Short mmCIF file of N, CA, C and O in Angstrom, two decimals:
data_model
loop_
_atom_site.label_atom_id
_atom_site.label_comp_id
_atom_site.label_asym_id
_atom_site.label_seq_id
_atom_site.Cartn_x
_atom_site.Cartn_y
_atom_site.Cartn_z
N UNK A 1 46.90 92.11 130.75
CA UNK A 1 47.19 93.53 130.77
C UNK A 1 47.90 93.87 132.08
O UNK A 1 47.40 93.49 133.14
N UNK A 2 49.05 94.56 132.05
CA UNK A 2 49.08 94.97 133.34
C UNK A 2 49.90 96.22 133.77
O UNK A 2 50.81 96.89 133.29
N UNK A 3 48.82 96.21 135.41
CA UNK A 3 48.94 97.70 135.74
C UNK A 3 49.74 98.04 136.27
O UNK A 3 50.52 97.10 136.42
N UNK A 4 50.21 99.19 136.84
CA UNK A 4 51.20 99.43 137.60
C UNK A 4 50.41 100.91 138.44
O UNK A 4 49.63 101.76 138.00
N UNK A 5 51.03 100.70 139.82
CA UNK A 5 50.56 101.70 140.79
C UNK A 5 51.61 102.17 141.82
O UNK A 5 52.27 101.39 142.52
N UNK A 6 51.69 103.38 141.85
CA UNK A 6 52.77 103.66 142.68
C UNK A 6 51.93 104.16 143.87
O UNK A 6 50.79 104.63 143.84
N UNK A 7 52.99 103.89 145.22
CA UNK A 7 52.32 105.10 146.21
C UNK A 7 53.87 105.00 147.20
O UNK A 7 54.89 104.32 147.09
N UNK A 8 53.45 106.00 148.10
CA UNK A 8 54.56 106.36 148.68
C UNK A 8 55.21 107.76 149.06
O UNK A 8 56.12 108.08 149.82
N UNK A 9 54.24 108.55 148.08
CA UNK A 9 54.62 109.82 147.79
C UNK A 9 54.27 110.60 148.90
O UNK A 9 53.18 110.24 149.34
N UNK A 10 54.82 111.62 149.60
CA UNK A 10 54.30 113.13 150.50
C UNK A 10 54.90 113.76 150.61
O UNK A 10 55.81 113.97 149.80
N UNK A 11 54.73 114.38 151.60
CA UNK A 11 55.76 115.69 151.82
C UNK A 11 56.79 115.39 152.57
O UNK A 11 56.70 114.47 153.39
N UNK A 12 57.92 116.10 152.43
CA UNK A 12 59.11 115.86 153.19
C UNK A 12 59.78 117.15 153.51
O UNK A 12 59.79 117.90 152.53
N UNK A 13 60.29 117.60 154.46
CA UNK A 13 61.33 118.81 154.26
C UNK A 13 62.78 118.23 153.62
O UNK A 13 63.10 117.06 153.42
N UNK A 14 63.37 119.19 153.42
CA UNK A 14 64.66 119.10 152.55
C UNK A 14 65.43 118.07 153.61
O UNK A 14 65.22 118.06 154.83
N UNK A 15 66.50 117.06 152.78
CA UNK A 15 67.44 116.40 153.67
C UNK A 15 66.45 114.94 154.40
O UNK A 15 66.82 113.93 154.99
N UNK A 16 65.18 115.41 154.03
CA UNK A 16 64.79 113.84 154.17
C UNK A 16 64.37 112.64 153.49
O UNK A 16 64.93 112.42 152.42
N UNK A 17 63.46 111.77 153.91
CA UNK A 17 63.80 110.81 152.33
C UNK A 17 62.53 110.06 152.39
O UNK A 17 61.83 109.97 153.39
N UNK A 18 62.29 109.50 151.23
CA UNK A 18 60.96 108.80 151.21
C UNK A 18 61.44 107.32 150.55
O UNK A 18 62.62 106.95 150.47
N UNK A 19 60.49 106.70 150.18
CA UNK A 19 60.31 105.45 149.77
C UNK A 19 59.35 105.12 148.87
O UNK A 19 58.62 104.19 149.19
N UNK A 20 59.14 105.72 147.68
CA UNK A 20 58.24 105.08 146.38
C UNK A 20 58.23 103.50 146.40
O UNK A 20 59.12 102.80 146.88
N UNK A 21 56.91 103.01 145.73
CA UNK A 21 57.08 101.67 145.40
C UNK A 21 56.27 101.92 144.25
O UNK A 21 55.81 103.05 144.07
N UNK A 22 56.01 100.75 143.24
CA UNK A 22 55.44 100.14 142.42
C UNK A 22 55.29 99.39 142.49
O UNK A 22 56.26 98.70 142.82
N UNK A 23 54.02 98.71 142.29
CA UNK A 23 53.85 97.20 142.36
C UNK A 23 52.72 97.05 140.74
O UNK A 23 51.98 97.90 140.25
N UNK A 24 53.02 95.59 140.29
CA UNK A 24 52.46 95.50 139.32
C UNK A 24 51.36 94.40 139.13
O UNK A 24 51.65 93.37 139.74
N UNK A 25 50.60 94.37 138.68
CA UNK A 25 49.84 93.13 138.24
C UNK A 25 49.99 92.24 137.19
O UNK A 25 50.45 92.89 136.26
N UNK A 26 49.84 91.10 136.86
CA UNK A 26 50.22 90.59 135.37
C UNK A 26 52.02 90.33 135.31
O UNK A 26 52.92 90.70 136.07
N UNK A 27 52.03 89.73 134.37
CA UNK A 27 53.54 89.21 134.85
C UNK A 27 54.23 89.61 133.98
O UNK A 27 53.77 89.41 132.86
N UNK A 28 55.70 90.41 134.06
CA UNK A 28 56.65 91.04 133.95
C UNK A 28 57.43 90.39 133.81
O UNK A 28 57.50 89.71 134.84
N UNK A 29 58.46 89.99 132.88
CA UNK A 29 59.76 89.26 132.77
C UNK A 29 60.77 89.87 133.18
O UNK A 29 60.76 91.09 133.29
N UNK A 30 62.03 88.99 133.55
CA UNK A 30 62.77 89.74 134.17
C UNK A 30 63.79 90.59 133.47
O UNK A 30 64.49 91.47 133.99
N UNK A 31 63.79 90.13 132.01
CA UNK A 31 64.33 90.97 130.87
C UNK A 31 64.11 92.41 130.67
O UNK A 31 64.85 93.29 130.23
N UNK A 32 62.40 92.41 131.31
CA UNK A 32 62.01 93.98 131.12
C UNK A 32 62.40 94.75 131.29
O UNK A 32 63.07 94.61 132.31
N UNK A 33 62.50 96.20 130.72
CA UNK A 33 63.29 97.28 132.19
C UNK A 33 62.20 97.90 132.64
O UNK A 33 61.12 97.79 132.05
N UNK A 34 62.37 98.68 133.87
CA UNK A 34 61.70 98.91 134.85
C UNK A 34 62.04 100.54 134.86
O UNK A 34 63.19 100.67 134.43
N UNK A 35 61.53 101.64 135.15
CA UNK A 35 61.85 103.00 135.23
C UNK A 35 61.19 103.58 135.91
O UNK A 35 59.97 103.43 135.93
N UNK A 36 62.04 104.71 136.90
CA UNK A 36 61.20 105.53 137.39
C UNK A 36 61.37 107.12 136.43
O UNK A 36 62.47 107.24 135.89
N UNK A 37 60.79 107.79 136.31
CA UNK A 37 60.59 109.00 136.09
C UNK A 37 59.82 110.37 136.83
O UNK A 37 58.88 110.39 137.61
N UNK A 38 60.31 111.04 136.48
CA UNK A 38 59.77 112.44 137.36
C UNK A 38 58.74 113.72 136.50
O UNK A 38 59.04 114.05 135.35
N UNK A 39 57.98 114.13 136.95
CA UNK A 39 57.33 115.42 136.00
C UNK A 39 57.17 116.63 137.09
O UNK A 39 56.32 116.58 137.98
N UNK A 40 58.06 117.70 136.93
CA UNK A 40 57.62 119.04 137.87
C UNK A 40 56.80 119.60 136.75
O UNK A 40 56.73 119.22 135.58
N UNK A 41 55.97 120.96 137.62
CA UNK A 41 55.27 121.55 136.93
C UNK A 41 55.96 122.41 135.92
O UNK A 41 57.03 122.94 136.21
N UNK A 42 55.35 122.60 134.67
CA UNK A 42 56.44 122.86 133.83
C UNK A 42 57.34 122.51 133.13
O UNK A 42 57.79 123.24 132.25
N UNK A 43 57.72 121.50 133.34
CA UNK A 43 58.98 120.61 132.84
C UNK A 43 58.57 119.47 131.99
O UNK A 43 57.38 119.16 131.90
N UNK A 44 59.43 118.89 131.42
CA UNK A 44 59.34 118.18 130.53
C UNK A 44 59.23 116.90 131.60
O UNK A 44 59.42 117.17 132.79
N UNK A 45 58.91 115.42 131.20
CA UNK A 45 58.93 114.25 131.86
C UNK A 45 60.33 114.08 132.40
O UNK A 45 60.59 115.29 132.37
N UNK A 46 61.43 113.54 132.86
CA UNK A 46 62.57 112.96 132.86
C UNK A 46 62.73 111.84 133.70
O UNK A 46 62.10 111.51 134.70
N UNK A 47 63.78 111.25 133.06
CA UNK A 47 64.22 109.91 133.71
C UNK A 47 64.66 110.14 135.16
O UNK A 47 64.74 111.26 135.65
N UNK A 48 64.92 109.04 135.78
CA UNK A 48 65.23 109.26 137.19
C UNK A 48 66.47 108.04 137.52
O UNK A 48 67.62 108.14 137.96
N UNK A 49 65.70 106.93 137.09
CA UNK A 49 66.30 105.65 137.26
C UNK A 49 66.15 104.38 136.30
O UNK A 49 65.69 104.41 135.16
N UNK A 50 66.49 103.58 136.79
CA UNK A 50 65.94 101.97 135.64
C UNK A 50 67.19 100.98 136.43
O UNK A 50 68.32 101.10 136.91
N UNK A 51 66.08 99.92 136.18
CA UNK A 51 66.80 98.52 136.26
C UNK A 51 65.81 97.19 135.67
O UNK A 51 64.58 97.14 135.53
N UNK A 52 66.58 96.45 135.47
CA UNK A 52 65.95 95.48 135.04
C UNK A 52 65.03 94.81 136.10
O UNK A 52 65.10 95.02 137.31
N UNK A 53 64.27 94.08 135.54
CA UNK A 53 62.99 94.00 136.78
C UNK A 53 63.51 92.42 137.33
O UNK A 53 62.81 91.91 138.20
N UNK A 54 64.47 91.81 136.96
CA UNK A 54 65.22 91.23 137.53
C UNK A 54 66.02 91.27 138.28
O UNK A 54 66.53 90.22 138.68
N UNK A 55 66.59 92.95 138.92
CA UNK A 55 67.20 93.70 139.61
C UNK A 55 68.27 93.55 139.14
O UNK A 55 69.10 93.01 139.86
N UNK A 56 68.64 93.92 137.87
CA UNK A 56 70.73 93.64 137.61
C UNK A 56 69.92 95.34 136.83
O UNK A 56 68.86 95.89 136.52
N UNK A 57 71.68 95.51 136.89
CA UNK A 57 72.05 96.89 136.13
C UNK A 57 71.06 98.10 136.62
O UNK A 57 70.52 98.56 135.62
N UNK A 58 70.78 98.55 137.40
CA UNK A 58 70.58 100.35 138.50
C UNK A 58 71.51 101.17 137.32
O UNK A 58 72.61 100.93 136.81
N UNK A 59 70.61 102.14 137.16
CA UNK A 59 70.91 102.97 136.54
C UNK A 59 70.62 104.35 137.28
O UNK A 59 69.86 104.33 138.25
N UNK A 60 70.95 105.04 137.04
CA UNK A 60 70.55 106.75 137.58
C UNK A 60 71.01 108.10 136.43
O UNK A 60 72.01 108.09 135.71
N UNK A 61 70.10 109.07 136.49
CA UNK A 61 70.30 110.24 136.10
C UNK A 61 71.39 110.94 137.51
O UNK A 61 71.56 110.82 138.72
N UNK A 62 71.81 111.54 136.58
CA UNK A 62 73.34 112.38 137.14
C UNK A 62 72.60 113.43 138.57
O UNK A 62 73.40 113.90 139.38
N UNK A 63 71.64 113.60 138.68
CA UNK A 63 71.17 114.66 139.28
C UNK A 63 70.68 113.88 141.28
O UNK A 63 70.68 114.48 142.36
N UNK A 64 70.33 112.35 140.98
CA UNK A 64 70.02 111.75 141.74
C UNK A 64 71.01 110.56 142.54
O UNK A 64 70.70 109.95 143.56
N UNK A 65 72.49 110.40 141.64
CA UNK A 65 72.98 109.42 141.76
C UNK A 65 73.57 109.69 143.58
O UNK A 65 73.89 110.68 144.23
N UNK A 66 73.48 108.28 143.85
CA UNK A 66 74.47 108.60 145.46
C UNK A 66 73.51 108.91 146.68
O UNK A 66 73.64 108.62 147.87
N UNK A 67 72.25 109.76 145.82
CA UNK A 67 71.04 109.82 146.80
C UNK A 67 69.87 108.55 146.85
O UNK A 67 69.29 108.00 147.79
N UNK A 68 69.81 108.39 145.48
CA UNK A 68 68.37 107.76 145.36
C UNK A 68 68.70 106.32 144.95
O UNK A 68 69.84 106.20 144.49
N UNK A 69 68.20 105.58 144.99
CA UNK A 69 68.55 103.64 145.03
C UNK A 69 67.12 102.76 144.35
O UNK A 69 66.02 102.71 144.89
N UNK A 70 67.45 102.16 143.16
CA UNK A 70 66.45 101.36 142.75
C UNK A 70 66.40 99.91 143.06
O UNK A 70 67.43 99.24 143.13
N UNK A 71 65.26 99.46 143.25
CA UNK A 71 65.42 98.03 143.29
C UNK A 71 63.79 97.15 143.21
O UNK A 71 62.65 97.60 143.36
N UNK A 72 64.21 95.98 142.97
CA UNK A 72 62.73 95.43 142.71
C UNK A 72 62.70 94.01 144.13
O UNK A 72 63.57 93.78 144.97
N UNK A 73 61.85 93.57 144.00
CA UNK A 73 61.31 92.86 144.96
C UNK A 73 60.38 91.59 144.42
O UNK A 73 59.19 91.52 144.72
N UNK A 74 61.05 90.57 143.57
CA UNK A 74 60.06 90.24 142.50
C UNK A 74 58.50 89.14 143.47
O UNK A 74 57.37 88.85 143.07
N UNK A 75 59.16 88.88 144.67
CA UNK A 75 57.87 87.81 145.56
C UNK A 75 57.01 88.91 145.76
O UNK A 75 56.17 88.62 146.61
N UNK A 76 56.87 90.23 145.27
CA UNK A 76 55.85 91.13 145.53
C UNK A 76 55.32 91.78 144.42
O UNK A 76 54.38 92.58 144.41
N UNK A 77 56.10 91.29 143.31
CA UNK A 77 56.11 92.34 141.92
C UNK A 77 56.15 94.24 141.90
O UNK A 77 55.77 95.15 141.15
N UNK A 78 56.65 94.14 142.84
CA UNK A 78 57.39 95.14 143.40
C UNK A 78 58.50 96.09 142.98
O UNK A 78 59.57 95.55 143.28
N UNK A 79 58.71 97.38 142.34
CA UNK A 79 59.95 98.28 142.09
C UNK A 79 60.00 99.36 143.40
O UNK A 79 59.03 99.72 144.05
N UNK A 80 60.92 99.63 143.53
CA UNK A 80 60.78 100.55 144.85
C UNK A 80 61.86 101.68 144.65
O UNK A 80 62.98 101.23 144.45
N UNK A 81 61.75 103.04 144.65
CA UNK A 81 62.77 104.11 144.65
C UNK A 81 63.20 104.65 146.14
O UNK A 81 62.60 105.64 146.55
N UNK A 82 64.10 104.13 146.86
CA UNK A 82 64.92 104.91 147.88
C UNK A 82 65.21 106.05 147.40
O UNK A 82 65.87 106.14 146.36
N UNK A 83 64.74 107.16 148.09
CA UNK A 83 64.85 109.04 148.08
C UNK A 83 65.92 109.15 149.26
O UNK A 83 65.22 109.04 150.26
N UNK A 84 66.92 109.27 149.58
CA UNK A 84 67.46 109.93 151.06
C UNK A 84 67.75 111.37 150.36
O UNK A 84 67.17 111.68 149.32
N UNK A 85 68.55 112.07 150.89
CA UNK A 85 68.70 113.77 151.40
C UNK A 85 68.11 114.31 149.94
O UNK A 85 68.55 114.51 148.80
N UNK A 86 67.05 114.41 150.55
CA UNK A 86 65.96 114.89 149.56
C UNK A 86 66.13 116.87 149.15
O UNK A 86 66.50 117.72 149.95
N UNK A 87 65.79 117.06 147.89
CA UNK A 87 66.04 118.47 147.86
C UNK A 87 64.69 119.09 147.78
O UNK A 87 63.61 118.51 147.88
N UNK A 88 64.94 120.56 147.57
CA UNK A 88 63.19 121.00 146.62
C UNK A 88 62.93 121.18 145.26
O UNK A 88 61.99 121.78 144.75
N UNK A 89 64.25 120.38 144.54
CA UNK A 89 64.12 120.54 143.11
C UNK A 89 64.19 118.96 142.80
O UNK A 89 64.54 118.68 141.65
N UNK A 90 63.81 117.52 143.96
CA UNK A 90 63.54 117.12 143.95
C UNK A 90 61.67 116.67 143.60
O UNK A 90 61.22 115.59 143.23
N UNK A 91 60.90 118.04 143.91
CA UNK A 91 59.95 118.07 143.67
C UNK A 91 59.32 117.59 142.16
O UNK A 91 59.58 117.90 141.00
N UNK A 92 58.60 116.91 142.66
CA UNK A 92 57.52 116.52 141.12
C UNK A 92 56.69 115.10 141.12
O UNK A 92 56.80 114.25 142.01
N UNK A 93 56.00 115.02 140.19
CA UNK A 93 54.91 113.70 140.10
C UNK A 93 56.00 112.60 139.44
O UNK A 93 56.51 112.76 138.33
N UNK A 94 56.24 111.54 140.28
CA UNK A 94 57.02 110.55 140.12
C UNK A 94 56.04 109.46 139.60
O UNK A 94 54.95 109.02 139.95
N UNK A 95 56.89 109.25 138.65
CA UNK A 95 55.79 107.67 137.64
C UNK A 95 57.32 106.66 137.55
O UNK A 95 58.54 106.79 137.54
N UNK A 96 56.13 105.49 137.51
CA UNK A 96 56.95 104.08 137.60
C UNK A 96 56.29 104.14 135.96
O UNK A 96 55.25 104.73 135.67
N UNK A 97 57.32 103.25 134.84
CA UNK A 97 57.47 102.26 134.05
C UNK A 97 57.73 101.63 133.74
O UNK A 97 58.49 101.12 134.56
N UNK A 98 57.62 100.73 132.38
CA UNK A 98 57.83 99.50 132.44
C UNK A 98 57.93 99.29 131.04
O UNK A 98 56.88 99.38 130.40
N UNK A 99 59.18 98.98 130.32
CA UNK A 99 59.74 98.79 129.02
C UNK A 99 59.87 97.11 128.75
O UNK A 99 60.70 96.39 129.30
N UNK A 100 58.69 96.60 127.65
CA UNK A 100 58.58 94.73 128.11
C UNK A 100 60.02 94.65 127.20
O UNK A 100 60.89 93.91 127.65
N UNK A 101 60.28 95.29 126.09
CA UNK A 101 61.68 94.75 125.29
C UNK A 101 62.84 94.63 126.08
O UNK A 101 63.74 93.85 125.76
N UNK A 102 62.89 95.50 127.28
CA UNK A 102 64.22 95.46 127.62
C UNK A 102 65.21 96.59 127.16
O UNK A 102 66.15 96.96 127.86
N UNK A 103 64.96 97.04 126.11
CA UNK A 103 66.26 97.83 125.21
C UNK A 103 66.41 99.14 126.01
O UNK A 103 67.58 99.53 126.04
N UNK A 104 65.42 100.00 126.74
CA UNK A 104 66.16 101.37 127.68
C UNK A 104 66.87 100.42 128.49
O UNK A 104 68.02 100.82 128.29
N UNK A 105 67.00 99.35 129.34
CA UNK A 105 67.99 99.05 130.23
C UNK A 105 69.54 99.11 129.76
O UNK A 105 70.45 98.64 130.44
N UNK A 106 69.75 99.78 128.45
CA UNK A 106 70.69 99.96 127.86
C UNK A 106 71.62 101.02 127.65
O UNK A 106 70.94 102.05 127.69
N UNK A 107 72.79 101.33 127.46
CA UNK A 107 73.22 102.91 127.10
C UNK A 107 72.92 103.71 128.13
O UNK A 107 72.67 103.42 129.30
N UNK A 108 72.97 105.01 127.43
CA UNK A 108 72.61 106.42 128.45
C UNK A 108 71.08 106.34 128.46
O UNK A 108 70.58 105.53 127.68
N UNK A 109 70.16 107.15 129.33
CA UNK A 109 68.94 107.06 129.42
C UNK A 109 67.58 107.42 127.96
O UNK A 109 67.79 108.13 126.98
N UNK A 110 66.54 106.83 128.23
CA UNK A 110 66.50 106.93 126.86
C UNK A 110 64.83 107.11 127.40
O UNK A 110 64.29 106.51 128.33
N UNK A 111 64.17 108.25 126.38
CA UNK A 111 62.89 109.25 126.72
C UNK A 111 61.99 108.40 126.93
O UNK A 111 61.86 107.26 126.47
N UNK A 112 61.08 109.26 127.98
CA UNK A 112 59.40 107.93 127.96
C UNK A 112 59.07 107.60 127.19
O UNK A 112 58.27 106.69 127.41
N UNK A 113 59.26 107.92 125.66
CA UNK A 113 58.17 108.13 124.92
C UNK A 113 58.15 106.48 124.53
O UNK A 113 57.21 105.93 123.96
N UNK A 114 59.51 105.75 124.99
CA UNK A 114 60.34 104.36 124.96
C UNK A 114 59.82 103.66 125.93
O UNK A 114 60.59 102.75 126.25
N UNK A 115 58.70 103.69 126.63
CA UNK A 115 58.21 103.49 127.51
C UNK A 115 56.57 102.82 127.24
O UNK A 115 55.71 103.57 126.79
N UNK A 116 56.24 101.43 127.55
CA UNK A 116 55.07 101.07 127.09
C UNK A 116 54.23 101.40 127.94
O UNK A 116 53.34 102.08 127.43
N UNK A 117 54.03 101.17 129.48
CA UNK A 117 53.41 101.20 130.17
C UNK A 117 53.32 101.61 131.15
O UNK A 117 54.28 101.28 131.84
N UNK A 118 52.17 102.59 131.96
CA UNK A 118 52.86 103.62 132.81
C UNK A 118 51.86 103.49 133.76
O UNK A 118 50.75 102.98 133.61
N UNK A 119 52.50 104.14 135.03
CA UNK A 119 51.29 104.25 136.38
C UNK A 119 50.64 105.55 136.48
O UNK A 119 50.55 106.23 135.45
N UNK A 120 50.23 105.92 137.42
CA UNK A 120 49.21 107.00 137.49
C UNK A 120 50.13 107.60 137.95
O UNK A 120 50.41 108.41 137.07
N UNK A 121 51.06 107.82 139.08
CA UNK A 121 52.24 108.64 139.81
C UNK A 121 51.95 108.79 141.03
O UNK A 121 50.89 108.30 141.41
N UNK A 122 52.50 109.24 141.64
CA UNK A 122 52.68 109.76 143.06
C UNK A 122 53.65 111.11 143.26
O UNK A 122 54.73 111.50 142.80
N UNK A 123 52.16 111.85 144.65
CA UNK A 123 53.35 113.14 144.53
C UNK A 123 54.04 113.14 145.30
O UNK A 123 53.68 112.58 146.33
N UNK A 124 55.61 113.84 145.24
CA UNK A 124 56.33 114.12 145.87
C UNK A 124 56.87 115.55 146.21
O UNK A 124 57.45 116.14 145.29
N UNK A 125 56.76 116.10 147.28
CA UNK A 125 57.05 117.51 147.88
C UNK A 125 58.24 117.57 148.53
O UNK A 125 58.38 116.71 149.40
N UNK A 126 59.24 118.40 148.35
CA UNK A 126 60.02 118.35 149.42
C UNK A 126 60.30 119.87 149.48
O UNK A 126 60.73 120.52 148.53
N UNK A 127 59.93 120.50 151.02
CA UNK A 127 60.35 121.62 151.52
C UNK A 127 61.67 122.08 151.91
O UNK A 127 62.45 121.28 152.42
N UNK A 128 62.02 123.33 151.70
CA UNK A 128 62.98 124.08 151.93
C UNK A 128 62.99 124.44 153.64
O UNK A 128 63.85 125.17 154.12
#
């Protein structure tokens, strides 16, 4: 079975940047895809990022691209989200997943619901 746990998350004022990770237990192929996602209060879940947990193909939602950077770390089982110039509509509970088929590492982004396995999240604040 395996878990996934993010941490990394706090507060930031606007324009600064954090560093999410995930790390997983149990072994992950590198075929898998890997995703981060976001939940503000109110809002629906949304995508953020993805790559294969082999680190080929970074993907991004249009809203984050240029700021935020995915990548994995596999001697740690490790995904990690680079945040730089952080906003306040950056705000929300950031979750790592983990797709074992592979098939969201594909196309345009494609809903959690495509998503097998998920972490608990981490929050993220960023002040104005």
């Amino acid at each position: 079975q395996v878990q996934l746990v993010e941490s990394g998350g706090g507060s930031v004022q606007a324009g600064g940047s954090l560093r999410l990770s995930c790390v997983h237990s149990g072994y992950i192929r590198s075929t898998a895809c890997m995703g981060w996602f976001r939940q503000a209060p109110g809002k629906e879940r949304e995508a953020v990022a993805r790559i294969y947990h082999g680190g080929t193909a970074p993907y991004y939602t249009n809203s984050v691209k240029d700021r935020f950077t995915i990548s994995t770390e596999n001697a740690k089982n490790a995904i990690y989200l680079q945040m730089n110039s952080l906003k306040p509509e950056d705000t929300a509970i950031y979750y790592c997943a983990a797709d074992f088929s592979g098939r969201t590492c594909t196309g345009t982004m494609w809903p959690p619901t495509s998503y097998n396995n998920w972490g608990q999240g981490t929050q993220v604040t960023v002040s104005s």
